[in-house]
Amino acid sequence: MADREQVRQALAGVAMPDGRGSLAESGALSEIVIHQGKAYFSITVPAAQVAGAEPLRKAAEAAARAVPGITSALVTLTAEAPPKPAAAAPAKPAQPGPGGQAKVQVAGIRHIIAVASGKGGVGKSTTACNLALGFAAQGLRVGVLDADIYGPSMPKLFAIHGRPTLKEGRTLNPMQGYGIKVMSIGFLVDEEAAMIWRGPMVISAIQQMLREVDWGDLDILVVDMPPGTGDAQLTMAQNVPLAGAVIVSTPQDLALIDARRGVAMFRKVEVPILGIIENMSYFIAPDTGKRYDIFGNGGARAEAERQGVPFLGEIPLTMSIREKSDAGTPVVVSEPDSPHAVAYRGIAAKVWDILEGGATQRPAPRIVFDA
Ligand code: ADP
C-alpha cells in the first residue's frame, strides 16, 4: 500500500518552474489524500500563472502515478488569490471575484446557481433536488452538482448507484437520474474519505466536478453547497461562476440568523441573491390535510423583505417529502400533483424568471458582517 510520504517523496523530484526548488518543498502542495490507490492533491499557483502551470500539474500527476501502489492521480491547480482585494487588477468582464480573478465560465452551461443554507439540517439538499426537478418539469436541461462534500446526499435522493465512467482523458460522464445529470463526490469516494477533505482539497474537488465532467449543454446547473458560511463555503462561492444563490431557511429565528449569514456571505463575494425559500414552513397533517403553523409563519418572508431580497416561497413540512426523499423518489416526480410538488415547481419557475429576466438583486448597501 502506498502512503502519503511515498507520494511526497516522488513529488520532491518535480521541479517548480520558477526555480523555487521541488514541488514537495515549495509550499504550493496541498495535503495529499490517498484513497483506494488513487492520490488526490492540489497545487496552489499565483492566479496569473494558472494557464502556464499545466506542465507542472501533468508532471506531478505522472510522478504520483509512478509510485508503486498508486493506480491513478487527480491533481488540480488552485489559483492563489492576490493578498489584498483592494489592490485587485481591473475586473475582466466575466463575473470578477473580489480578488479581481475573473471566474471562468463553463462552456455549454447557461446558468449556475447555488442552493445554500446558513446551517445543516434545514432541508437544503432536499430543496436543491426538488428544485432541479422543478426546472426539468419546465422542459429545461438540468444538472446537479453535489458540492456538499461533507455529507453528499444526491446519490440517495436520486437513487443513483455505481460510479461514473471515464469519457476520455480526465473527463467523467455524469450520472443520470430522472432525466437530470448528476455529479457528486459521493459517487467517487466513500463517505469517510469525503469527511477528511479540507480546504484546498475541497475546492479542487468542486472544480473537478465542475470542469472535468462532461455536462454537455445545460440550461441550468444547480449546486448543492456545503451547509454553513465558513471559509470553505466562501472560497467556493468565489471560485464557481455563480449566476446567483438561493438561500434555504426554516422559520425558526436561529435559522434566520444563519440565513442572514448566508446572504451576507454571497454579498461579500458579489454573487446575486436570487431569494430565500422557507422550508418546513408549516405542517400538513397527512390524515386530514389540515395546515398547522407550528413555528409561526412568515418569518422568512419578513426577513427577505427586510434584506431586500425576493421571497421565493414556502415548502410545507410533510411526511411524504421525507419519506419520498429517503426512498430516492423525490416528490416532484413521485407526487407531481401534491401541493408541495406544486410549491417546488412554482419556486423553480420564479427562479428561472429572475435568471432570464436579469431581475436579480445586485448587492445593495454594503453590510459589514462577522461571519
Ligand atoms: P440539509 O441538506 O439542509 O442538511 P436535508 O435536505 O438533508 O437537509 O434534510 C434534512 C432532513 O429533513 C431529511 O431527512 C429530509 O428528508 C427532511 N426534510 C427536508 N425538507 C423537508 C420537508 N419540507 N418536510 C419534511 N421533511 C423534510
mmCIF file of N, CA and C in Angstrom, residues 163-253:
data_model
loop_
_atom_site.group_PDB
_atom_site.id
_atom_site.type_symbol
_atom_site.label_atom_id
_atom_site.label_comp_id
_atom_site.label_asym_id
_atom_site.label_seq_id
_atom_site.Cartn_x
_atom_site.Cartn_y
_atom_site.Cartn_z
ATOM 1 N N ARG A 163 -20.611 3.975 -10.151
ATOM 2 C CA ARG A 163 -19.571 5.000 -10.296
ATOM 3 C C ARG A 163 -19.630 5.598 -11.687
ATOM 4 N N PRO A 164 -19.283 6.880 -11.815
ATOM 5 C CA PRO A 164 -19.275 7.485 -13.149
ATOM 6 C C PRO A 164 -18.191 6.847 -14.023
ATOM 7 N N THR A 165 -18.437 6.780 -15.307
ATOM 8 C CA THR A 165 -17.432 6.214 -16.216
ATOM 9 C C THR A 165 -16.555 7.335 -16.763
ATOM 10 N N LEU A 166 -15.349 6.939 -17.138
ATOM 11 C CA LEU A 166 -14.406 7.900 -17.702
ATOM 12 C C LEU A 166 -14.716 8.065 -19.179
ATOM 13 N N LYS A 167 -14.791 9.322 -19.626
ATOM 14 C CA LYS A 167 -15.114 9.538 -21.032
ATOM 15 C C LYS A 167 -13.828 9.423 -21.853
ATOM 16 N N GLU A 168 -12.990 10.413 -21.721
ATOM 17 C CA GLU A 168 -11.676 10.339 -22.369
ATOM 18 C C GLU A 168 -10.764 11.228 -21.555
ATOM 19 N N GLY A 169 -9.503 10.879 -21.523
ATOM 20 C CA GLY A 169 -8.563 11.662 -20.730
ATOM 21 C C GLY A 169 -9.037 11.722 -19.300
ATOM 22 N N ARG A 170 -9.247 12.943 -18.806
ATOM 23 C CA ARG A 170 -9.642 13.112 -17.416
ATOM 24 C C ARG A 170 -11.136 13.372 -17.269
ATOM 25 N N THR A 171 -11.878 13.330 -18.363
ATOM 26 C CA THR A 171 -13.282 13.736 -18.283
ATOM 27 C C THR A 171 -14.189 12.587 -17.850
ATOM 28 N N LEU A 172 -15.078 12.903 -16.886
ATOM 29 C CA LEU A 172 -16.029 11.900 -16.406
ATOM 30 C C LEU A 172 -17.400 12.137 -17.024
ATOM 31 N N ASN A 173 -18.126 11.063 -17.271
ATOM 32 C CA ASN A 173 -19.522 11.186 -17.671
ATOM 33 C C ASN A 173 -20.350 11.385 -16.416
ATOM 34 N N PRO A 174 -21.290 12.358 -16.417
ATOM 35 C CA PRO A 174 -22.135 12.495 -15.232
ATOM 36 C C PRO A 174 -23.076 11.301 -15.112
ATOM 37 N N MET A 175 -23.605 11.070 -13.924
ATOM 38 C CA MET A 175 -24.624 10.044 -13.739
ATOM 39 C C MET A 175 -25.972 10.674 -14.125
ATOM 40 N N GLN A 176 -26.996 9.848 -14.219
ATOM 41 C CA GLN A 176 -28.310 10.357 -14.638
ATOM 42 C C GLN A 176 -29.385 9.902 -13.669
ATOM 43 N N GLY A 177 -30.312 10.785 -13.336
ATOM 44 C CA GLY A 177 -31.453 10.410 -12.512
ATOM 45 C C GLY A 177 -32.658 11.259 -12.892
ATOM 46 N N TYR A 178 -33.748 10.650 -13.242
ATOM 47 C CA TYR A 178 -34.982 11.365 -13.630
ATOM 48 C C TYR A 178 -34.703 12.423 -14.707
ATOM 49 N N GLY A 179 -33.826 12.084 -15.636
ATOM 50 C CA GLY A 179 -33.546 12.995 -16.748
ATOM 51 C C GLY A 179 -32.583 14.120 -16.395
ATOM 52 N N ILE A 180 -32.012 14.051 -15.198
ATOM 53 C CA ILE A 180 -31.097 15.106 -14.759
ATOM 54 C C ILE A 180 -29.687 14.534 -14.674
ATOM 55 N N LYS A 181 -28.706 15.338 -15.090
ATOM 56 C CA LYS A 181 -27.305 14.899 -14.970
ATOM 57 C C LYS A 181 -26.827 15.224 -13.561
ATOM 58 N N VAL A 182 -26.253 14.244 -12.909
ATOM 59 C CA VAL A 182 -25.877 14.433 -11.503
ATOM 60 C C VAL A 182 -24.414 14.041 -11.290
ATOM 61 N N MET A 183 -23.682 14.895 -10.580
ATOM 62 C CA MET A 183 -22.344 14.511 -10.167
ATOM 63 C C MET A 183 -22.197 14.816 -8.684
ATOM 64 N N SER A 184 -21.642 13.848 -7.977
ATOM 65 C CA SER A 184 -21.496 14.004 -6.535
ATOM 66 C C SER A 184 -20.199 13.357 -6.106
ATOM 67 N N ILE A 185 -19.567 13.930 -5.117
ATOM 68 C CA ILE A 185 -18.359 13.312 -4.574
ATOM 69 C C ILE A 185 -18.728 11.954 -3.971
ATOM 70 N N GLY A 186 -19.999 11.802 -3.643
ATOM 71 C CA GLY A 186 -20.486 10.537 -3.102
ATOM 72 C C GLY A 186 -20.351 9.373 -4.082
ATOM 73 N N PHE A 187 -20.263 9.696 -5.393
ATOM 74 C CA PHE A 187 -20.069 8.629 -6.381
ATOM 75 C C PHE A 187 -18.609 8.197 -6.450
ATOM 76 N N LEU A 188 -17.729 9.085 -6.004
ATOM 77 C CA LEU A 188 -16.300 8.866 -6.237
ATOM 78 C C LEU A 188 -15.566 8.302 -5.038
ATOM 79 N N VAL A 189 -15.965 8.721 -3.860
ATOM 80 C CA VAL A 189 -15.251 8.250 -2.667
ATOM 81 C C VAL A 189 -16.253 7.816 -1.609
ATOM 82 N N ASP A 190 -15.791 7.022 -0.681
ATOM 83 C CA ASP A 190 -16.661 6.616 0.415
ATOM 84 C C ASP A 190 -16.867 7.793 1.338
ATOM 85 N N GLU A 191 -17.939 7.737 2.085
ATOM 86 C CA GLU A 191 -18.289 8.861 2.936
ATOM 87 C C GLU A 191 -17.171 9.241 3.912
ATOM 88 N N GLU A 192 -16.508 8.227 4.476
ATOM 89 C CA GLU A 192 -15.453 8.554 5.460
ATOM 90 C C GLU A 192 -14.330 9.326 4.786
ATOM 91 N N ALA A 193 -14.055 8.975 3.530
ATOM 92 C CA ALA A 193 -12.978 9.672 2.831
ATOM 93 C C ALA A 193 -13.377 11.108 2.571
ATOM 94 N N ALA A 194 -14.650 11.326 2.245
ATOM 95 C CA ALA A 194 -15.107 12.695 1.979
ATOM 96 C C ALA A 194 -14.932 13.559 3.221
ATOM 97 N N MET A 195 -15.110 12.935 4.382
ATOM 98 C CA MET A 195 -15.054 13.691 5.633
ATOM 99 C C MET A 195 -13.695 14.321 5.907
ATOM 100 N N ILE A 196 -12.614 13.667 5.428
ATOM 101 C CA ILE A 196 -11.305 14.201 5.772
ATOM 102 C C ILE A 196 -10.829 15.281 4.805
ATOM 103 N N TRP A 197 -11.617 15.575 3.789
ATOM 104 C CA TRP A 197 -11.207 16.581 2.821
ATOM 105 C C TRP A 197 -11.316 17.959 3.442
ATOM 106 N N ARG A 198 -10.275 18.731 3.278
ATOM 107 C CA ARG A 198 -10.248 20.057 3.889
ATOM 108 C C ARG A 198 -9.729 21.093 2.898
ATOM 109 N N GLY A 199 -10.097 22.316 3.154
ATOM 110 C CA GLY A 199 -9.525 23.484 2.478
ATOM 111 C C GLY A 199 -9.360 23.323 0.981
ATOM 112 N N PRO A 200 -8.104 23.438 0.516
ATOM 113 C CA PRO A 200 -7.866 23.417 -0.930
ATOM 114 C C PRO A 200 -8.354 22.133 -1.590
ATOM 115 N N MET A 201 -8.336 21.033 -0.842
ATOM 116 C CA MET A 201 -8.802 19.772 -1.401
ATOM 117 C C MET A 201 -10.264 19.870 -1.798
ATOM 118 N N VAL A 202 -11.035 20.528 -0.947
ATOM 119 C CA VAL A 202 -12.464 20.677 -1.225
ATOM 120 C C VAL A 202 -12.637 21.485 -2.503
ATOM 121 N N ILE A 203 -11.885 22.551 -2.582
ATOM 122 C CA ILE A 203 -12.012 23.420 -3.753
ATOM 123 C C ILE A 203 -11.611 22.671 -5.016
ATOM 124 N N SER A 204 -10.516 21.888 -4.946
ATOM 125 C CA SER A 204 -10.122 21.155 -6.164
ATOM 126 C C SER A 204 -11.188 20.157 -6.552
ATOM 127 N N ALA A 205 -11.782 19.501 -5.561
ATOM 128 C CA ALA A 205 -12.809 18.509 -5.880
ATOM 129 C C ALA A 205 -13.979 19.176 -6.589
ATOM 130 N N ILE A 206 -14.389 20.329 -6.084
ATOM 131 C CA ILE A 206 -15.512 21.044 -6.702
ATOM 132 C C ILE A 206 -15.149 21.479 -8.121
ATOM 133 N N GLN A 207 -13.940 22.019 -8.255
ATOM 134 C CA GLN A 207 -13.514 22.490 -9.581
ATOM 135 C C GLN A 207 -13.497 21.317 -10.563
ATOM 136 N N GLN A 208 -13.063 20.160 -10.084
ATOM 137 C CA GLN A 208 -13.035 18.995 -10.973
ATOM 138 C C GLN A 208 -14.435 18.558 -11.353
ATOM 139 N N MET A 209 -15.336 18.582 -10.366
ATOM 140 C CA MET A 209 -16.706 18.162 -10.680
ATOM 141 C C MET A 209 -17.373 19.165 -11.619
ATOM 142 N N LEU A 210 -16.892 20.401 -11.568
ATOM 143 C CA LEU A 210 -17.463 21.426 -12.435
ATOM 144 C C LEU A 210 -16.871 21.351 -13.843
ATOM 145 N N ARG A 211 -15.556 21.211 -13.901
ATOM 146 C CA ARG A 211 -14.873 21.394 -15.192
ATOM 147 C C ARG A 211 -14.407 20.101 -15.850
ATOM 148 N N GLU A 212 -14.352 19.017 -15.111
ATOM 149 C CA GLU A 212 -13.854 17.789 -15.711
ATOM 150 C C GLU A 212 -14.948 16.739 -15.814
ATOM 151 N N VAL A 213 -16.186 17.240 -15.859
ATOM 152 C CA VAL A 213 -17.335 16.375 -16.075
ATOM 153 C C VAL A 213 -17.976 16.842 -17.374
ATOM 154 N N ASP A 214 -18.360 15.882 -18.196
ATOM 155 C CA ASP A 214 -18.953 16.233 -19.475
ATOM 156 C C ASP A 214 -20.428 16.597 -19.287
ATOM 157 N N TRP A 215 -20.672 17.842 -18.862
ATOM 158 C CA TRP A 215 -22.049 18.268 -18.592
ATOM 159 C C TRP A 215 -22.850 18.456 -19.878
ATOM 160 N N GLY A 216 -22.149 18.661 -20.985
ATOM 161 C CA GLY A 216 -22.868 18.932 -22.232
ATOM 162 C C GLY A 216 -23.558 20.280 -22.153
ATOM 163 N N ASP A 217 -24.612 20.474 -22.937
ATOM 164 C CA ASP A 217 -25.333 21.745 -22.901
ATOM 165 C C ASP A 217 -26.398 21.689 -21.815
ATOM 166 N N LEU A 218 -26.357 22.640 -20.894
ATOM 167 C CA LEU A 218 -27.350 22.703 -19.823
ATOM 168 C C LEU A 218 -27.948 24.105 -19.773
ATOM 169 N N ASP A 219 -29.241 24.163 -19.467
ATOM 170 C CA ASP A 219 -29.840 25.469 -19.202
ATOM 171 C C ASP A 219 -29.468 25.929 -17.796
ATOM 172 N N ILE A 220 -29.415 24.967 -16.889
ATOM 173 C CA ILE A 220 -29.118 25.346 -15.515
ATOM 174 C C ILE A 220 -28.413 24.220 -14.773
ATOM 175 N N LEU A 221 -27.396 24.611 -14.006
ATOM 176 C CA LEU A 221 -26.700 23.654 -13.129
ATOM 177 C C LEU A 221 -26.951 24.113 -11.688
ATOM 178 N N VAL A 222 -27.542 23.216 -10.906
ATOM 179 C CA VAL A 222 -27.865 23.527 -9.510
ATOM 180 C C VAL A 222 -26.748 22.969 -8.627
ATOM 181 N N VAL A 223 -26.103 23.840 -7.875
ATOM 182 C CA VAL A 223 -25.008 23.397 -6.999
ATOM 183 C C VAL A 223 -25.523 23.317 -5.565
ATOM 184 N N ASP A 224 -25.496 22.111 -4.999
ATOM 185 C CA ASP A 224 -25.878 21.935 -3.601
ATOM 186 C C ASP A 224 -24.636 22.224 -2.761
ATOM 187 N N MET A 225 -24.626 23.372 -2.115
ATOM 188 C CA MET A 225 -23.440 23.839 -1.384
ATOM 189 C C MET A 225 -23.284 23.109 -0.050
ATOM 190 N N PRO A 226 -22.057 23.080 0.488
ATOM 191 C CA PRO A 226 -21.931 22.569 1.858
ATOM 192 C C PRO A 226 -22.655 23.531 2.801
ATOM 193 N N PRO A 227 -23.282 23.034 3.869
ATOM 194 C CA PRO A 227 -24.009 23.956 4.755
ATOM 195 C C PRO A 227 -23.054 24.874 5.504
ATOM 196 N N GLY A 228 -23.549 26.034 5.850
ATOM 197 C CA GLY A 228 -22.751 26.940 6.675
ATOM 198 C C GLY A 228 -22.079 28.039 5.875
ATOM 199 N N THR A 229 -21.365 28.866 6.602
ATOM 200 C CA THR A 229 -20.789 30.058 5.976
ATOM 201 C C THR A 229 -19.305 30.207 6.326
ATOM 202 N N GLY A 230 -18.632 29.086 6.466
ATOM 203 C CA GLY A 230 -17.206 29.131 6.815
ATOM 204 C C GLY A 230 -16.329 29.416 5.601
ATOM 205 N N ASP A 231 -15.025 29.257 5.806
ATOM 206 C CA ASP A 231 -14.060 29.569 4.754
ATOM 207 C C ASP A 231 -14.270 28.729 3.498
ATOM 208 N N ALA A 232 -14.567 27.429 3.693
ATOM 209 C CA ALA A 232 -14.713 26.546 2.526
ATOM 210 C C ALA A 232 -15.867 27.023 1.651
ATOM 211 N N GLN A 233 -16.968 27.408 2.299
ATOM 212 C CA GLN A 233 -18.142 27.872 1.556
ATOM 213 C C GLN A 233 -17.836 29.185 0.838
ATOM 214 N N LEU A 234 -17.141 30.067 1.548
ATOM 215 C CA LEU A 234 -16.802 31.370 0.972
ATOM 216 C C LEU A 234 -15.909 31.190 -0.255
ATOM 217 N N THR A 235 -14.905 30.346 -0.116
ATOM 218 C CA THR A 235 -13.974 30.124 -1.227
ATOM 219 C C THR A 235 -14.707 29.518 -2.416
ATOM 220 N N MET A 236 -15.650 28.611 -2.114
ATOM 221 C CA MET A 236 -16.416 28.011 -3.197
ATOM 222 C C MET A 236 -17.248 29.028 -3.930
ATOM 223 N N ALA A 237 -17.907 29.878 -3.128
ATOM 224 C CA ALA A 237 -18.744 30.909 -3.730
ATOM 225 C C ALA A 237 -17.885 31.810 -4.618
ATOM 226 N N GLN A 238 -16.610 31.943 -4.246
ATOM 227 C CA GLN A 238 -15.695 32.776 -5.017
ATOM 228 C C GLN A 238 -15.204 32.084 -6.272
ATOM 229 N N ASN A 239 -15.112 30.758 -6.215
ATOM 230 C CA ASN A 239 -14.459 30.028 -7.301
ATOM 231 C C ASN A 239 -15.391 29.497 -8.379
ATOM 232 N N VAL A 240 -16.667 29.405 -8.079
ATOM 233 C CA VAL A 240 -17.610 28.878 -9.059
ATOM 234 C C VAL A 240 -18.330 30.070 -9.712
ATOM 235 N N PRO A 241 -18.423 30.088 -11.049
ATOM 236 C CA PRO A 241 -19.062 31.238 -11.712
ATOM 237 C C PRO A 241 -20.582 31.224 -11.525
ATOM 238 N N LEU A 242 -21.027 31.666 -10.365
ATOM 239 C CA LEU A 242 -22.443 31.578 -9.998
ATOM 240 C C LEU A 242 -23.251 32.740 -10.563
ATOM 241 N N ALA A 243 -24.399 32.405 -11.143
ATOM 242 C CA ALA A 243 -25.321 33.453 -11.598
ATOM 243 C C ALA A 243 -26.123 33.976 -10.418
ATOM 244 N N GLY A 244 -26.201 33.187 -9.361
ATOM 245 C CA GLY A 244 -26.942 33.628 -8.185
ATOM 246 C C GLY A 244 -27.049 32.526 -7.159
ATOM 247 N N ALA A 245 -27.586 32.898 -5.992
ATOM 248 C CA ALA A 245 -27.714 31.931 -4.902
ATOM 249 C C ALA A 245 -29.119 31.963 -4.331
ATOM 250 N N VAL A 246 -29.590 30.770 -3.975
ATOM 251 C CA VAL A 246 -30.875 30.618 -3.313
ATOM 252 C C VAL A 246 -30.564 30.200 -1.881
ATOM 253 N N ILE A 247 -31.164 30.860 -0.904
ATOM 254 C CA ILE A 247 -30.896 30.514 0.497
ATOM 255 C C ILE A 247 -32.113 29.775 1.054
ATOM 256 N N VAL A 248 -31.850 28.606 1.635
ATOM 257 C CA VAL A 248 -32.928 27.831 2.254
ATOM 258 C C VAL A 248 -32.868 28.057 3.754
ATOM 259 N N SER A 249 -34.045 28.360 4.348
ATOM 260 C CA SER A 249 -34.091 28.579 5.791
ATOM 261 C C SER A 249 -35.342 27.932 6.361
ATOM 262 N N THR A 250 -35.280 27.571 7.629
ATOM 263 C CA THR A 250 -36.501 27.157 8.322
ATOM 264 C C THR A 250 -37.040 28.392 9.044
ATOM 265 N N PRO A 251 -38.274 28.335 9.538
ATOM 266 C CA PRO A 251 -38.856 29.554 10.093
ATOM 267 C C PRO A 251 -38.260 29.999 11.439
ATOM 268 N N GLN A 252 -37.645 29.096 12.157
ATOM 269 C CA GLN A 252 -37.172 29.492 13.488
ATOM 270 C C GLN A 252 -36.163 30.628 13.403
ATOM 271 N N ASP A 253 -36.190 31.432 14.448
ATOM 272 C CA ASP A 253 -35.320 32.608 14.477
ATOM 273 C C ASP A 253 -33.854 32.293 14.278
#
